[in-house]
Amino acid sequence: MLIIDSQAVKNTCNASVKSKGFCHYKCTNGIKRHLAVDTLGLPFFTHCTQANISDDQGLIELLSHNLDYFRAKPVNIPKITILLDHGYHPDKITAELQKLYPQIMTKIRFELAPKPTKAEKAAVGKTGFVPVATRWVIERSNAWMERCKSLVKNFERTLSHATAKLNLCFIRLMLKRLANG
């Protein structure tokens, strides 16, 4: 299972004009980090885009850059489930990905994260926002990223450098875990 989400990050003044974009719904002038993690919260795929790129388009770019992984995956093993929040549109993403690689839907499937109903919230005695456990894996990974001081804002001039810095942050995190374990 892969869990996917994006995070808008503000740019600093030294970031290049080509890498800047304005995310209207988050009111952020900068970049968007698209992250795919496994069930432990460790990164599987990373990709950075301008902030004005939609979540759907960013996910299509993320998966299209990694099509070789899906091409190499045998068909006889179970499909990879990609868990999305309700900001994504699986039908649109599926149509675009099938243009790039027609057999991709034999290897992956999209699933929207369940939202708790009012009855389920009432049963546990909660109202308002109730976190979904599977979605908090990706949110925890985003919080781990924020521990890297250089990732709080985007200081990089290019999107490829921003992606590389993101990968270095996660490499550092995984090395620390290996050293402690």
CSV table of C-alpha atoms in Angstrom, one decimal:
chain,number,residue,atom,x,y,z
A,1,MET,CA,0.0,0.0,0.0
A,2,LEU,CA,1.2,3.5,-0.8
A,3,ILE,CA,-0.2,6.6,0.8
A,4,ILE,CA,0.0,9.8,-1.2
A,5,ASP,CA,-0.3,13.5,-0.3
A,6,SER,CA,1.1,16.8,-1.2
A,7,GLN,CA,2.4,19.7,0.9
A,8,ALA,CA,2.7,23.3,-0.2
A,9,VAL,CA,5.9,25.1,1.0
A,10,LYS,CA,6.8,28.8,0.8
A,11,ASN,CA,9.8,29.9,-1.1
A,12,THR,CA,12.5,32.2,0.2
A,13,CYS,CA,13.8,35.1,-1.9
A,14,ASN,CA,16.6,33.2,-3.5
A,15,ALA,CA,14.4,30.6,-5.1
A,16,SER,CA,14.2,30.9,-8.9
A,17,VAL,CA,11.2,32.3,-10.7
A,18,LYS,CA,10.8,29.1,-12.7
A,19,SER,CA,10.3,27.1,-9.5
A,20,LYS,CA,7.7,29.4,-8.0
A,21,GLY,CA,4.0,29.0,-8.2
A,22,PHE,CA,1.0,30.2,-6.2
A,23,CYS,CA,-1.3,27.7,-4.6
A,24,HIS,CA,-4.7,29.5,-4.3
A,25,TYR,CA,-6.4,27.2,-1.8
A,26,LYS,CA,-3.4,27.3,0.6
A,27,CYS,CA,-2.4,30.9,-0.2
A,28,THR,CA,1.3,29.8,-0.6
A,29,ASN,CA,3.8,31.2,-3.1
A,30,GLY,CA,6.4,28.4,-3.5
A,31,ILE,CA,6.5,24.8,-4.4
A,32,LYS,CA,4.5,21.6,-3.7
A,33,ARG,CA,6.1,18.4,-2.4
A,34,HIS,CA,4.4,15.3,-3.6
A,35,LEU,CA,5.2,12.3,-1.4
A,36,ALA,CA,4.3,8.6,-1.6
A,37,VAL,CA,5.1,6.6,1.5
A,38,ASP,CA,4.7,3.0,2.6
A,39,THR,CA,2.6,1.9,5.6
A,40,LEU,CA,5.6,2.7,7.9
A,41,GLY,CA,5.8,6.3,6.6
A,42,LEU,CA,9.1,5.8,4.8
A,43,PRO,CA,9.3,7.4,1.4
A,44,PHE,CA,8.6,5.4,-1.8
A,45,PHE,CA,8.5,8.2,-4.4
A,46,THR,CA,9.1,12.0,-4.0
A,47,HIS,CA,8.5,14.8,-6.5
A,48,CYS,CA,8.5,18.6,-6.3
A,49,THR,CA,6.4,20.9,-8.5
A,50,GLN,CA,5.4,24.5,-8.6
A,51,ALA,CA,2.7,25.3,-6.1
A,52,ASN,CA,0.2,26.2,-8.8
A,53,ILE,CA,0.2,22.5,-10.1
A,54,SER,CA,-2.9,20.7,-8.9
A,55,ASP,CA,-2.6,17.6,-6.7
A,56,ASP,CA,-3.9,15.4,-9.5
A,57,GLN,CA,-1.3,16.7,-12.0
A,58,GLY,CA,1.4,16.4,-9.4
A,59,LEU,CA,0.5,12.8,-8.7
A,60,ILE,CA,0.4,12.0,-12.5
A,61,GLU,CA,3.9,13.5,-12.8
A,62,LEU,CA,5.1,11.6,-9.7
A,63,LEU,CA,3.9,8.3,-11.1
A,64,SER,CA,5.0,9.0,-14.7
A,65,HIS,CA,8.6,9.6,-13.5
A,66,ASN,CA,8.5,6.2,-11.8
A,67,LEU,CA,6.8,4.2,-14.6
A,68,ASP,CA,9.8,1.8,-14.8
A,69,TYR,CA,9.0,0.6,-11.3
A,70,PHE,CA,5.5,-0.4,-12.4
A,71,ARG,CA,6.6,-1.8,-15.8
A,72,ALA,CA,9.0,-4.1,-13.9
A,73,LYS,CA,6.3,-5.3,-11.4
A,74,PRO,CA,4.9,-8.7,-12.4
A,75,VAL,CA,1.2,-8.9,-13.1
A,76,ASN,CA,0.7,-12.1,-11.1
A,77,ILE,CA,1.2,-10.4,-7.7
A,78,PRO,CA,-1.5,-8.3,-6.0
A,79,LYS,CA,-2.1,-4.8,-7.2
A,80,ILE,CA,-0.5,-1.9,-5.3
A,81,THR,CA,-3.2,0.0,-3.5
A,82,ILE,CA,-2.7,3.8,-3.6
A,83,LEU,CA,-4.6,5.5,-0.8
A,84,LEU,CA,-5.6,9.1,-1.6
A,85,ASP,CA,-7.4,11.8,0.3
A,86,HIS,CA,-10.6,13.4,-1.1
A,87,GLY,CA,-8.7,16.2,-2.8
A,88,TYR,CA,-7.7,13.8,-5.6
A,89,HIS,CA,-9.9,12.6,-8.5
A,90,PRO,CA,-9.0,8.9,-9.3
A,91,ASP,CA,-11.0,8.8,-12.6
A,92,LYS,CA,-9.0,11.7,-14.1
A,93,ILE,CA,-5.7,10.3,-12.8
A,94,THR,CA,-6.5,6.8,-14.2
A,95,ALA,CA,-7.3,8.2,-17.6
A,96,GLU,CA,-4.1,10.2,-17.8
A,97,LEU,CA,-1.9,7.4,-16.6
A,98,GLN,CA,-3.4,5.0,-19.1
A,99,LYS,CA,-2.3,7.3,-21.9
A,100,LEU,CA,1.3,7.0,-20.7
A,101,TYR,CA,1.2,3.2,-19.8
A,102,PRO,CA,-2.0,1.3,-20.8
A,103,GLN,CA,-1.3,-1.7,-18.5
A,104,ILE,CA,-0.8,0.4,-15.4
A,105,MET,CA,-4.2,-0.3,-14.0
A,106,THR,CA,-3.5,-4.0,-14.0
A,107,LYS,CA,-0.8,-3.2,-11.4
A,108,ILE,CA,-2.2,-0.4,-9.3
A,109,ARG,CA,-5.6,0.7,-7.9
A,110,PHE,CA,-6.7,3.9,-6.3
A,111,GLU,CA,-8.7,4.0,-3.1
A,112,LEU,CA,-10.0,7.1,-1.3
A,113,ALA,CA,-9.4,7.2,2.4
A,114,PRO,CA,-12.5,6.7,4.4
A,115,LYS,CA,-14.1,9.6,6.1
A,116,PRO,CA,-15.8,8.8,9.4
A,117,THR,CA,-19.5,9.4,9.3
A,118,LYS,CA,-21.4,11.4,11.9
A,119,ALA,CA,-22.7,8.1,13.4
A,120,GLU,CA,-19.2,6.7,13.7
A,121,LYS,CA,-18.0,10.0,15.4
A,122,ALA,CA,-21.0,9.9,17.8
A,123,ALA,CA,-20.2,6.2,18.7
A,124,VAL,CA,-16.8,7.2,19.9
A,125,GLY,CA,-18.1,10.4,21.5
A,126,LYS,CA,-16.3,12.9,19.2
A,127,THR,CA,-17.5,15.7,17.1
A,128,GLY,CA,-15.8,17.8,14.4
A,129,PHE,CA,-12.5,16.7,13.0
A,130,VAL,CA,-11.6,13.0,13.7
A,131,PRO,CA,-8.3,11.8,12.3
A,132,VAL,CA,-8.2,8.7,10.0
A,133,ALA,CA,-5.4,6.4,11.2
A,134,THR,CA,-4.2,5.5,7.7
A,135,ARG,CA,-4.0,9.1,6.6
A,136,TRP,CA,-1.9,10.1,9.6
A,137,VAL,CA,0.9,7.9,8.3
A,138,ILE,CA,1.6,10.5,5.5
A,139,GLU,CA,1.0,13.4,7.8
A,140,ARG,CA,3.6,12.0,10.2
A,141,SER,CA,6.1,11.7,7.4
A,142,ASN,CA,5.4,15.4,6.5
A,143,ALA,CA,6.1,16.2,10.2
A,144,TRP,CA,9.4,14.3,10.0
A,145,MET,CA,10.4,16.4,7.0
A,146,GLU,CA,9.7,19.6,9.0
A,147,ARG,CA,12.4,18.5,11.5
A,148,CYS,CA,14.9,19.2,8.8
A,149,LYS,CA,15.4,22.9,9.3
A,150,SER,CA,16.4,23.5,5.7
A,151,LEU,CA,13.0,22.0,4.5
A,152,VAL,CA,10.8,24.4,6.5
A,153,LYS,CA,10.9,26.7,3.5
A,154,ASN,CA,12.2,26.1,0.0
A,155,PHE,CA,15.7,27.5,-0.3
A,156,GLU,CA,16.5,25.7,-3.6
A,157,ARG,CA,16.8,27.4,-7.0
A,158,THR,CA,15.4,24.4,-9.0
A,159,LEU,CA,12.7,21.8,-8.4
A,160,SER,CA,15.2,19.0,-9.0
A,161,HIS,CA,17.4,20.4,-6.2
A,162,ALA,CA,14.4,20.6,-3.9
A,163,THR,CA,13.5,17.0,-4.6
A,164,ALA,CA,17.1,15.9,-3.9
A,165,LYS,CA,17.1,17.8,-0.6
A,166,LEU,CA,13.9,16.0,0.3
A,167,ASN,CA,15.4,12.7,-0.5
A,168,LEU,CA,18.5,13.5,1.6
A,169,CYS,CA,16.3,14.4,4.5
A,170,PHE,CA,14.7,11.0,4.4
A,171,ILE,CA,18.0,9.2,3.9
A,172,ARG,CA,19.2,10.9,7.1
A,173,LEU,CA,16.1,9.8,8.9
A,174,MET,CA,16.4,6.2,7.8
A,175,LEU,CA,20.1,6.1,8.6
A,176,LYS,CA,19.4,7.3,12.2
A,177,ARG,CA,16.8,4.6,12.6
A,178,LEU,CA,19.3,1.9,11.4
A,179,ALA,CA,22.0,3.2,13.7
A,180,ASN,CA,19.6,3.1,16.7
A,181,GLY,CA,18.2,-0.3,15.9
